[in-house]
Coordinates of C-alpha atoms and ligand atoms in Angstrom, one line a residue:
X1 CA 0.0 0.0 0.0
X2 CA 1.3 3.0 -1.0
X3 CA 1.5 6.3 1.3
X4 CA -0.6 7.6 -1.4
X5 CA -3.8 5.6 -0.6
X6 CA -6.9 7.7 0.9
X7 CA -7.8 6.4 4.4
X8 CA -10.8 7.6 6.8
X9 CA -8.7 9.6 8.4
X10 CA -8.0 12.0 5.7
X11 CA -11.5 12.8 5.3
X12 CA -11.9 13.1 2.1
X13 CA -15.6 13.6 1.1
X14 CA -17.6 13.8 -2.7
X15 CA -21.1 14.8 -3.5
X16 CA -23.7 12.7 -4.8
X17 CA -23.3 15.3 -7.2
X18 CA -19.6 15.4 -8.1
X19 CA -19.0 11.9 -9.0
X20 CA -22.8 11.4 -10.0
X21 CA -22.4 14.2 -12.7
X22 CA -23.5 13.1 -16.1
X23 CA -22.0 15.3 -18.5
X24 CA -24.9 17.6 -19.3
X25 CA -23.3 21.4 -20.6
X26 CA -25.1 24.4 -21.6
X27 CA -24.6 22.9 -25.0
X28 CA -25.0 19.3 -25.1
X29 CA -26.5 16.7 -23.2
X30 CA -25.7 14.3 -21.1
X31 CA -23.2 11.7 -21.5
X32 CA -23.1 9.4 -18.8
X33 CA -25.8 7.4 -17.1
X34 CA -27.1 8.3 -14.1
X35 CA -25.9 6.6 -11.1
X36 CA -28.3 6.0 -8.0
X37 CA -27.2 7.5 -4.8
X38 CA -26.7 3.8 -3.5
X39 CA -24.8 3.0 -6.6
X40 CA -22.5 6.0 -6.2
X41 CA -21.9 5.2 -2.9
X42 CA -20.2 1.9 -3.7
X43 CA -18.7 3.6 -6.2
X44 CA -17.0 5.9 -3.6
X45 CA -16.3 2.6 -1.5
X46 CA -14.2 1.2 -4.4
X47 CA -12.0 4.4 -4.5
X48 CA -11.4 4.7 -0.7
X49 CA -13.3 7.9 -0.1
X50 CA -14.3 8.5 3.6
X51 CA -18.1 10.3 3.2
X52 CA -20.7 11.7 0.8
X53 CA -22.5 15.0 1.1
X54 CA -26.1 15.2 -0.8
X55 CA -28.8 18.0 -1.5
X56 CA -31.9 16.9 -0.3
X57 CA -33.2 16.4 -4.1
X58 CA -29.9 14.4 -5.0
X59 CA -31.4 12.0 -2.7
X60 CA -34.9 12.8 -2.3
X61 CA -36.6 13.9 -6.2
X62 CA -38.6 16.8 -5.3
X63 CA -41.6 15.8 -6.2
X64 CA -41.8 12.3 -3.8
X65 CA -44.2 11.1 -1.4
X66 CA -43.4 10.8 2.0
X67 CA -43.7 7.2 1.6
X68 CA -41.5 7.3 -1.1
X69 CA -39.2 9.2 0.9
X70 CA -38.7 6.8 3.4
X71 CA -38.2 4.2 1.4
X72 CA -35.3 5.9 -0.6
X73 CA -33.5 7.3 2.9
X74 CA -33.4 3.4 4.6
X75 CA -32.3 2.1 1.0
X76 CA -29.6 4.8 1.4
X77 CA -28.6 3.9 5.2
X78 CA -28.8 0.5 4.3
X79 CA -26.2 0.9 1.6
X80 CA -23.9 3.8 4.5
X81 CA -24.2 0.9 6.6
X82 CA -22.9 -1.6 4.0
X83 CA -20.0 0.5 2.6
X84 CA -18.8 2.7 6.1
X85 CA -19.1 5.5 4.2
X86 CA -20.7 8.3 6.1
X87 CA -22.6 11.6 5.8
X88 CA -20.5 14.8 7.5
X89 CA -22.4 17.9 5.5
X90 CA -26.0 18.3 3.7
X91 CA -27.3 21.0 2.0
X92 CA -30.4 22.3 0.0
X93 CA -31.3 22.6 -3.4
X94 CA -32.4 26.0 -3.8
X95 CA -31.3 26.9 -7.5
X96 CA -32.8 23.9 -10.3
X97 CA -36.4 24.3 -9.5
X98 CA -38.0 27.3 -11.7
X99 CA -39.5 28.7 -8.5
X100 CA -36.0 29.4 -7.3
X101 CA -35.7 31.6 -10.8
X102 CA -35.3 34.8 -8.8
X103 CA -33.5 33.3 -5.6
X104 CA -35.2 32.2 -3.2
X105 CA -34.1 33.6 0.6
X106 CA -33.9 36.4 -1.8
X107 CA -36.6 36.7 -4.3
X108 CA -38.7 39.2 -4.6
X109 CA -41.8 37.0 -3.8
X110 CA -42.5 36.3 -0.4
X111 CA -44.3 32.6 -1.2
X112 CA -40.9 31.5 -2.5
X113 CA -39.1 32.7 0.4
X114 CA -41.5 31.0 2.5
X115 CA -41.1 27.9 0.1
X116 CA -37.5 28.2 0.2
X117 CA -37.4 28.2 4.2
X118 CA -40.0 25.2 4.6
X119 CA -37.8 23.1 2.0
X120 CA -34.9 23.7 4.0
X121 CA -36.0 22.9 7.6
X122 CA -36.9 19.5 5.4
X123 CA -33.6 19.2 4.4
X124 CA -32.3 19.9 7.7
X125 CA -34.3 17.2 8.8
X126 CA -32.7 14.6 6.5
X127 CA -29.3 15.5 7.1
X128 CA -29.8 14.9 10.8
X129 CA -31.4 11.7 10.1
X130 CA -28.3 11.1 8.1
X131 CA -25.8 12.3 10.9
X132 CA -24.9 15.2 8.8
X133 CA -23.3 18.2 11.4
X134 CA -21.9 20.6 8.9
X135 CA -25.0 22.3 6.9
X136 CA -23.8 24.1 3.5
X137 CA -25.7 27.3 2.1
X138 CA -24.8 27.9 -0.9
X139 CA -26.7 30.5 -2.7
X140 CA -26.6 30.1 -6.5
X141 CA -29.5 31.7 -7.2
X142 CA -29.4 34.7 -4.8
X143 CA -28.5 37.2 -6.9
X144 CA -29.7 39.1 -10.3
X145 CA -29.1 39.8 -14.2
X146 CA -30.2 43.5 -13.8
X147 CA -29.9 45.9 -10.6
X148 CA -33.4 47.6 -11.6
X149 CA -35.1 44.4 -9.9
X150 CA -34.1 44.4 -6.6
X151 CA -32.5 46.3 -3.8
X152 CA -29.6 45.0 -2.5
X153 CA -30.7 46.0 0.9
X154 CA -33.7 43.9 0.6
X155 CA -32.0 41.3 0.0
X156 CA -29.5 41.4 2.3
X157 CA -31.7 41.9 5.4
X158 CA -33.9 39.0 3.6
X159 CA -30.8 36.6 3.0
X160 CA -30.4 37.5 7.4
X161 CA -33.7 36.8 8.5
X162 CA -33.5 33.2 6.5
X163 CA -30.4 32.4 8.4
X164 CA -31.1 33.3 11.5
X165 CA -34.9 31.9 11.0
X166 CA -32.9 28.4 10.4
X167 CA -30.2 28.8 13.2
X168 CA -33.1 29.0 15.4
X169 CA -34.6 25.8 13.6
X170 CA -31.8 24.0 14.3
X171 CA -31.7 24.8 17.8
X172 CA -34.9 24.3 18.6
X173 CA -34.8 20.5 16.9
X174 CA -31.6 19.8 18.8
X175 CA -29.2 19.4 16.1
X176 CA -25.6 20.3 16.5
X177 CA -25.5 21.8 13.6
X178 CA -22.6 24.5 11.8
X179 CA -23.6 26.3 9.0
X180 CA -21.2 27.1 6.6
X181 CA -22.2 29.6 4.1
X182 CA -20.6 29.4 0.2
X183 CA -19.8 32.1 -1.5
X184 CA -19.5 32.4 -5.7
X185 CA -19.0 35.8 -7.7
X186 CA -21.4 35.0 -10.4
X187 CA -23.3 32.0 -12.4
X188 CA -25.6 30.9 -12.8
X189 CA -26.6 34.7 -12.1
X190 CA -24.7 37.5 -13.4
X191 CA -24.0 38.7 -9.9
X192 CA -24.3 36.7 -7.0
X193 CA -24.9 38.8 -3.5
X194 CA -22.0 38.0 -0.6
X195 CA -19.6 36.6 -3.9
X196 CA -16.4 36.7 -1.7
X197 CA -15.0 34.7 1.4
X198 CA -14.3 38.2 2.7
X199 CA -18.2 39.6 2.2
X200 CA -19.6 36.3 3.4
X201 CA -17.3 36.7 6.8
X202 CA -18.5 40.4 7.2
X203 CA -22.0 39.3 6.8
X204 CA -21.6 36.8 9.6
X205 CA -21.0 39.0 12.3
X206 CA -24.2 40.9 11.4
X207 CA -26.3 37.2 12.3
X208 CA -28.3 36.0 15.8
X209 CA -25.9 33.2 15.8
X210 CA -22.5 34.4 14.4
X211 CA -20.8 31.5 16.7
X212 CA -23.2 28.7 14.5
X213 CA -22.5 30.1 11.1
X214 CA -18.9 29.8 9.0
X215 CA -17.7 29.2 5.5
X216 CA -17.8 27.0 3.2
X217 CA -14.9 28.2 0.9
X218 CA -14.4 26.6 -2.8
X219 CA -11.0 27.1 -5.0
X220 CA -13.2 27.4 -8.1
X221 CA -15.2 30.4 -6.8
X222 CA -12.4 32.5 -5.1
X223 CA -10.1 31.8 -8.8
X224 CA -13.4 32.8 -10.8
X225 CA -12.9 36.4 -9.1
X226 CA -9.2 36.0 -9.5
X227 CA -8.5 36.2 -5.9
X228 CA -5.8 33.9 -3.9
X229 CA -7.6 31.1 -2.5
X230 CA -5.0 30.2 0.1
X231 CA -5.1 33.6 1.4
X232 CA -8.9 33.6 1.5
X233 CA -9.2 29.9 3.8
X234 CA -6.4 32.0 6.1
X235 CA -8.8 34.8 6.7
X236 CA -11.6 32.3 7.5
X237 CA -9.2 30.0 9.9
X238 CA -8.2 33.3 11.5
X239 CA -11.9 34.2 12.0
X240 CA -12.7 30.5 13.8
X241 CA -15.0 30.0 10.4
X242 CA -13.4 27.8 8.3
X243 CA -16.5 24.8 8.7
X244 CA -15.9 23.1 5.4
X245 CA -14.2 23.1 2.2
X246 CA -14.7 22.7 -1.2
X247 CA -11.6 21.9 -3.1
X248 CA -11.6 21.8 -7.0
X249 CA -9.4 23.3 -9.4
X250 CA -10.1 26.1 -12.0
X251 CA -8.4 28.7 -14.8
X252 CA -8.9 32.2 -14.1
X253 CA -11.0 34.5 -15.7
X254 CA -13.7 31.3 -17.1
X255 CA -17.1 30.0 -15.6
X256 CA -17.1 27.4 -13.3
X257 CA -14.7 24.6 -14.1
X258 CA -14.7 22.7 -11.1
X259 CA -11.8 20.3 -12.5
X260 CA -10.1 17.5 -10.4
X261 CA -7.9 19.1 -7.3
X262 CA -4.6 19.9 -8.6
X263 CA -5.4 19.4 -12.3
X264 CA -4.8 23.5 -13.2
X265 CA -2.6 24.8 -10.8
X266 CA -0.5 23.2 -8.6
X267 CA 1.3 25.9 -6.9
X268 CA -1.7 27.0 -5.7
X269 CA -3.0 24.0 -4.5
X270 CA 0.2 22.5 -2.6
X271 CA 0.2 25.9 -0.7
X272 CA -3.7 25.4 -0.2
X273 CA -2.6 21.9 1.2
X274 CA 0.2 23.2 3.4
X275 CA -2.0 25.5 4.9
X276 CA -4.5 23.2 6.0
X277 CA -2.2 21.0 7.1
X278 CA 0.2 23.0 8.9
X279 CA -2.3 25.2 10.8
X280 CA -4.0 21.1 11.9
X281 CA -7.6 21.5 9.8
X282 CA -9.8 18.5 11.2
X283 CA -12.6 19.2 8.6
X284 CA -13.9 17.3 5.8
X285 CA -11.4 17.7 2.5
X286 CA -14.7 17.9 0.3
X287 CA -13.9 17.3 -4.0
X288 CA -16.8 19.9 -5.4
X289 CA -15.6 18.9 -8.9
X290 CA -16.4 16.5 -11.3
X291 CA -14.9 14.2 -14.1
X292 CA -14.5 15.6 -17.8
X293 CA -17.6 15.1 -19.6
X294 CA -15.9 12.7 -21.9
X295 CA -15.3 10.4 -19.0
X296 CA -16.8 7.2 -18.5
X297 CA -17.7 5.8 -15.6
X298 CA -14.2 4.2 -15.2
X299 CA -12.5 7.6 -15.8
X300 CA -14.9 8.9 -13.1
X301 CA -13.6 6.7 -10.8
X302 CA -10.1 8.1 -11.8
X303 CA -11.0 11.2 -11.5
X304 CA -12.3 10.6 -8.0
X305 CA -9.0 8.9 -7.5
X306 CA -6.9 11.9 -8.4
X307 CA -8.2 14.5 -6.5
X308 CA -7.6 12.5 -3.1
X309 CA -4.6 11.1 -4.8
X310 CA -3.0 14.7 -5.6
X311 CA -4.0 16.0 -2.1
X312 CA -1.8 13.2 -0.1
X313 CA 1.2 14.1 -3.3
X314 CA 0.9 17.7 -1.9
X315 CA 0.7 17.0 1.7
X316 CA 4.0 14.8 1.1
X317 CA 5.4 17.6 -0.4
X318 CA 4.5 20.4 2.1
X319 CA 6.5 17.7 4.8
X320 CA 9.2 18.2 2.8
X321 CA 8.9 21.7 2.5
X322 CA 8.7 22.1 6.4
X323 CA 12.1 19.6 6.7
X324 CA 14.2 21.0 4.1
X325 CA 17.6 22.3 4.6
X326 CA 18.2 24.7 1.8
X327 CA 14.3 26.2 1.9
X328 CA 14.6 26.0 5.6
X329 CA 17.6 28.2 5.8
X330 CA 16.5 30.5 3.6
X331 CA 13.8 30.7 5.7
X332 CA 15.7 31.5 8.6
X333 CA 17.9 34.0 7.2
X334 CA 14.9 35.8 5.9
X335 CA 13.0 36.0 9.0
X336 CA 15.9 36.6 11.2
X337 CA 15.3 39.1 13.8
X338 CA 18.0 41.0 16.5
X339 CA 15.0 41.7 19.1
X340 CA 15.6 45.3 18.8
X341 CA 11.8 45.6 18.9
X342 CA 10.7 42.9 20.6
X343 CA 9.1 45.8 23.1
X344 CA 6.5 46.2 20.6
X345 CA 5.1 42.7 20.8
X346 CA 3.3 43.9 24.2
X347 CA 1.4 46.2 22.3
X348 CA 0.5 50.3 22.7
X349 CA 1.5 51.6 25.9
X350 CA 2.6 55.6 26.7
X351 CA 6.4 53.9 27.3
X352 CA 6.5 52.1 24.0
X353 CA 5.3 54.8 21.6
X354 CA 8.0 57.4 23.4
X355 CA 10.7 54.5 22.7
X356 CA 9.5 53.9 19.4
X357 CA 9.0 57.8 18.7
X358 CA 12.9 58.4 20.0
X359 CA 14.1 55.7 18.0
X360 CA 16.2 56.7 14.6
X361 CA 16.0 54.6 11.7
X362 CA 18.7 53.9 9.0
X363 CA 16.1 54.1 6.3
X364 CA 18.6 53.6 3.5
X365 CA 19.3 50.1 4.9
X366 CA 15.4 48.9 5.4
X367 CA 15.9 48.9 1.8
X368 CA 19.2 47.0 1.6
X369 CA 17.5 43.7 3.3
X370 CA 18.3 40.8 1.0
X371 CA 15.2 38.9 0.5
X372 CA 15.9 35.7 -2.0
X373 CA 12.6 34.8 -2.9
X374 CA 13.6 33.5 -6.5
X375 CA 15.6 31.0 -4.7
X376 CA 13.0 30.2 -2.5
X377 CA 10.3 29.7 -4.7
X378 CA 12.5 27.9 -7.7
X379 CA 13.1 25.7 -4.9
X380 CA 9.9 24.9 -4.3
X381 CA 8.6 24.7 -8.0
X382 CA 11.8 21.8 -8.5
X383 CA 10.5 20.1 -5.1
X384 CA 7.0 20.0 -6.7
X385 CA 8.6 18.8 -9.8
X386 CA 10.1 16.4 -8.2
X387 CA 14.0 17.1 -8.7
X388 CA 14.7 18.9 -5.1
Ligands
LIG401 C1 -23.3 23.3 -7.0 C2 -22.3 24.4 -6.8 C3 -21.4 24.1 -5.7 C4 -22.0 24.0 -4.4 C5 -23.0 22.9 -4.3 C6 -23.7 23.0 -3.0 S1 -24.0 22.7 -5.6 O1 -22.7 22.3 -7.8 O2 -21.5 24.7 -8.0 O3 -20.3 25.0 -5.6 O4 -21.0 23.7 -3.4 O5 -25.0 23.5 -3.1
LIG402 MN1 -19.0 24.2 -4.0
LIG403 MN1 -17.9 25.4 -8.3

């Protein structure tokens, strides 16, 4: 067995809807067969994946009877039951439905915000039943084509009141549930309100429940607004919200790839997997991508295979990175430090700004500092190419 084999402990998660895509473009249609949900969980048995997450109506169709419902959810425990995979995050499908065609916490009609909250406390429901704790929001839909139709204020205090309507669900059922909000700049709408980690973090703090509610970062949304991804995840760890994540991969500048982890840029991506693993991340490593749509089934399956496959290649390589002697003592020299201002590390005080405002500074040499950061980072692009 080789170091590169996913095991539970790496939690690496898929949606029903990542490896259960079938191909279907703006353009063309499908071109795979569906899989059923118990089908693609033995599928994510076979590759050695840890959990699946699901939207209610990957699981449930929208339209089924209750009876039908239970049925499908103790075929589906059945099958968690026979594989060991489990369920760590659920979510809601708020965007496929034509009802949802103007958002839904944030449409301008109060009968589909009303339908949009119902269909979630079901959803919440199933995940629970499921064991799901982390609950994704991702609003696809909550957004517009043309400013004249809403007021952004609206909608933000709308997009609020749903949130803190279903933090007080969840409390009042007795889940233990975290909410992890995902952001996206744009598509399926033109704009899509709260489109950046940052935004979504600020919105937060204006909720009932800012302790419940986090982020549920993806690589493919921050890239789509050609921000750094890493840096985004280390404002949300900073904040205590990083609940979940959603790692793809993803050109700049294009729609919404969501490619195999690692399959665009690996730079980014091995410093995406250093950071999670040197700051200790105990979350879910969710795939929100899916296979080419020229893949079969068997290509899915590699696909699946890649993106844990890559992650535990990066993670190998950020060890390295940590242990090695050239890019450590580069490291070293660069952040060396003679304590001259240690003073400052106990923050403002009267004393410390006098010091600070008697102190002369050879400004000419701040300048001077040699900072080798081409050797540093061609050391690190031949240690991910394999020849450091
Ligand atoms: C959809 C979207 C993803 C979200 C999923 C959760 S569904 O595929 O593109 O980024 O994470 O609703
Ligand atoms: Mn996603
Ligand atoms: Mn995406």
């Amino acid at each position: 067995m080789s170091s590169y084999d996913p095991q539970p402990e790496h939690k690496f998660t898929f949606g029903l809807w990542t490896v259960g895509n079938i191909g279907r473009d703006p353009f063309g249609e499908p071109t795979r067969a569906p899989l059923s949900p118990v089908q693609i969980l033995h599928l994510l048995a076979e590759v050695g994946a840890y959990g699946v997450n699901f939207h209610d109506n990957d699981l449930v169709p929208i339209d089924a009877t209750p009876a039908e419902r239970d049925r499908i959810v103790k075929e589906f425990r059945q099958a968690l039951d026979d594989t060991g995979i489990v369920v760590p995050m659920a979510t809601t499908n708020l965007f496929t439905d034509p009802a949802f065609k103007d958002g839904a916490f944030t449409s301008n009609d109060s009968h589909v915000r009303a339908y949009a909250l119902q269909k979630t406390m079901h959803s919440l429901d199933l995940g629970a039943e499921l064991g799901a704790q982390v609950y994704v929001f991702w609003g696809g839909r909550e957004g517009t084509e043309t400013d004249a139709s809403k007021d952004p204020l609206a909608a933000m205090q709308r997009f609020r009141d749903a949130i803190n309507f279903l933090c007080e669900y969840s409390i009042d059922q007795g889940y233990d549930y975290r909410f992890a909000l995902e952001p996206k700049p744009n598509e399926p709408r033109s704009d899509i309100y709260l489109p950046t980690v940052g935004s979504m973090l600020g919105f937060i703090a204006t909720l009932d429940h800012p302790d419940m509610v986090g982020l549920n970062p993806e690589v493919a949304h921050e890239h789509m607004g050609g921000l750094n991804f890493m840096h985004a995840i280390a404002q949300a760890w900073d904040a205590g919200k990083l609940f979940h994540i959603d790692l793809n991969d993803q050109k700049f500048g294009r729609y919404d790839q969501d490619f195999r982890f690692g399959a665009e840029m690996i730079k980014q991506a091995f410093f995406v997997v250093k950071f999670l693993e040197d700051v200790g991340y105990t979350g879910s490593r969710h795939f929100d991508a899916h296979a080419y749509r020229s893949a079969n089934v068997e290509d899915v399956k590699a696909f699946a295979r890649g993106c844990m496959r890559t992650y535990l290649i990066l993670k190998e390589k950020a060890r390295r990175f940590n242990q090695d002697p050239e890019i450590q003592s580069l490291l070293a020299n660069i952040n060396a430090d003679d304590g001259a201002f240690d003073f400052l590390s106990s923050g403002y005080s009267r004393a410390n700004a006098d010091r600070l405002a008697a102190t002369t500074f050879e400004r000419p040499a701040l300048g001077q500092r040699d900072l080798p950061y081409e050797q540093l980072d061609q050391l690190t692009v031949e240690l991910l190419l394999g020849v450091h």
